[in-house]
């Protein structure tokens, strides 16, 4: 995909992310095809987004975008709340993560922005590549202490 198609694709991906996990968390789930997973979906005309993941505190998953029924783009990810974090903090960490993910931009729509802060939490996203092929890491710190880490990679399928 090139030119305007890339921008349209990125805009769709951002919209899909914002109306599924980033805004609703697991409330955006549909009945999953894979036992034990959570599955989030969004459709707009010929574009279809699916996010399937397993786990909560530590999780792994895959996002896929289909164009006219054919898988075109994917991202795999794994990570979660770091060991030793108080269980009472987990809901706050994930609430902040969803807030950071809603701040995603069209120039790098894989996860959240490069940096985002709110209150005691700071989100960092380091990545390389572009929509065609990329990889990165995201981290959340609470008062300079890392509480969450995730690795991701993906790109257009050929």
PDB file of C-alpha atoms in Angstrom, residues 43-97:
ATOM      1  CA  UNK A  43     -15.555  -3.550  10.607  1.00  0.00           C
ATOM      2  CA  UNK A  44     -15.855  -0.621   8.222  1.00  0.00           C
ATOM      3  CA  UNK A  45     -16.967  -1.564   4.693  1.00  0.00           C
ATOM      4  CA  UNK A  46     -14.188  -3.728   3.135  1.00  0.00           C
ATOM      5  CA  UNK A  47     -11.855  -3.422   6.157  1.00  0.00           C
ATOM      6  CA  UNK A  48     -12.062  -5.772   9.121  1.00  0.00           C
ATOM      7  CA  UNK A  49      -9.933  -5.637  12.311  1.00  0.00           C
ATOM      8  CA  UNK A  50      -9.537  -8.533  14.728  1.00  0.00           C
ATOM      9  CA  UNK A  51      -7.513  -8.602  17.961  1.00  0.00           C
ATOM     10  CA  UNK A  52      -7.173 -11.997  19.669  1.00  0.00           C
ATOM     11  CA  UNK A  53      -5.247 -12.374  22.920  1.00  0.00           C
ATOM     12  CA  UNK A  54      -4.742 -14.712  25.850  1.00  0.00           C
ATOM     13  CA  UNK A  55      -4.082 -13.742  29.462  1.00  0.00           C
ATOM     14  CA  UNK A  56      -4.545 -10.617  31.552  1.00  0.00           C
ATOM     15  CA  UNK A  57      -1.655  -9.781  33.873  1.00  0.00           C
ATOM     16  CA  UNK A  58       0.761 -11.277  31.318  1.00  0.00           C
ATOM     17  CA  UNK A  59      -0.763 -11.639  27.865  1.00  0.00           C
ATOM     18  CA  UNK A  60       0.071 -12.421  24.246  1.00  0.00           C
ATOM     19  CA  UNK A  61      -1.923 -11.709  21.136  1.00  0.00           C
ATOM     20  CA  UNK A  62      -2.224 -10.800  17.512  1.00  0.00           C
ATOM     21  CA  UNK A  63      -4.008  -8.029  15.645  1.00  0.00           C
ATOM     22  CA  UNK A  64      -4.915  -8.617  11.999  1.00  0.00           C
ATOM     23  CA  UNK A  65      -6.479  -6.312   9.420  1.00  0.00           C
ATOM     24  CA  UNK A  66      -8.313  -7.888   6.501  1.00  0.00           C
ATOM     25  CA  UNK A  67      -9.066  -6.067   3.242  1.00  0.00           C
ATOM     26  CA  UNK A  68     -11.944  -7.611   1.282  1.00  0.00           C
ATOM     27  CA  UNK A  69     -11.594 -10.799   3.336  1.00  0.00           C
ATOM     28  CA  UNK A  70      -7.836 -11.211   2.846  1.00  0.00           C
ATOM     29  CA  UNK A  71      -5.329 -10.726   5.704  1.00  0.00           C
ATOM     30  CA  UNK A  72      -3.145  -7.722   4.779  1.00  0.00           C
ATOM     31  CA  UNK A  73      -1.467  -6.515   7.972  1.00  0.00           C
ATOM     32  CA  UNK A  74      -0.640  -8.021  11.342  1.00  0.00           C
ATOM     33  CA  UNK A  75       1.002  -7.229  14.655  1.00  0.00           C
ATOM     34  CA  UNK A  76       1.964  -9.718  17.356  1.00  0.00           C
ATOM     35  CA  UNK A  77       2.568  -8.643  20.940  1.00  0.00           C
ATOM     36  CA  UNK A  78       3.313 -10.001  24.384  1.00  0.00           C
ATOM     37  CA  UNK A  79       3.886  -8.449  27.770  1.00  0.00           C
ATOM     38  CA  UNK A  80       2.042  -7.165  30.766  1.00  0.00           C
ATOM     39  CA  UNK A  81       2.377  -6.050  34.339  1.00  0.00           C
ATOM     40  CA  UNK A  82       5.820  -6.694  35.810  1.00  0.00           C
ATOM     41  CA  UNK A  83       6.399  -9.169  38.627  1.00  0.00           C
ATOM     42  CA  UNK A  84       6.154  -7.659  42.082  1.00  0.00           C
ATOM     43  CA  UNK A  85       3.504  -5.069  41.236  1.00  0.00           C
ATOM     44  CA  UNK A  86       0.726  -4.939  43.834  1.00  0.00           C
ATOM     45  CA  UNK A  87      -2.452  -6.559  42.485  1.00  0.00           C
ATOM     46  CA  UNK A  88      -4.458  -3.480  43.555  1.00  0.00           C
ATOM     47  CA  UNK A  89      -2.438  -1.375  41.056  1.00  0.00           C
ATOM     48  CA  UNK A  90      -3.200  -3.556  38.013  1.00  0.00           C
ATOM     49  CA  UNK A  91      -6.572  -1.937  37.131  1.00  0.00           C
ATOM     50  CA  UNK A  92      -4.966   1.542  37.308  1.00  0.00           C
ATOM     51  CA  UNK A  93      -2.080   0.459  35.065  1.00  0.00           C
ATOM     52  CA  UNK A  94      -4.428  -0.926  32.413  1.00  0.00           C
ATOM     53  CA  UNK A  95      -6.726   2.112  32.631  1.00  0.00           C
ATOM     54  CA  UNK A  96      -3.676   4.330  31.993  1.00  0.00           C
ATOM     55  CA  UNK A  97      -2.520   2.033  29.155  1.00  0.00           C
TER      56      UNK A  97
END
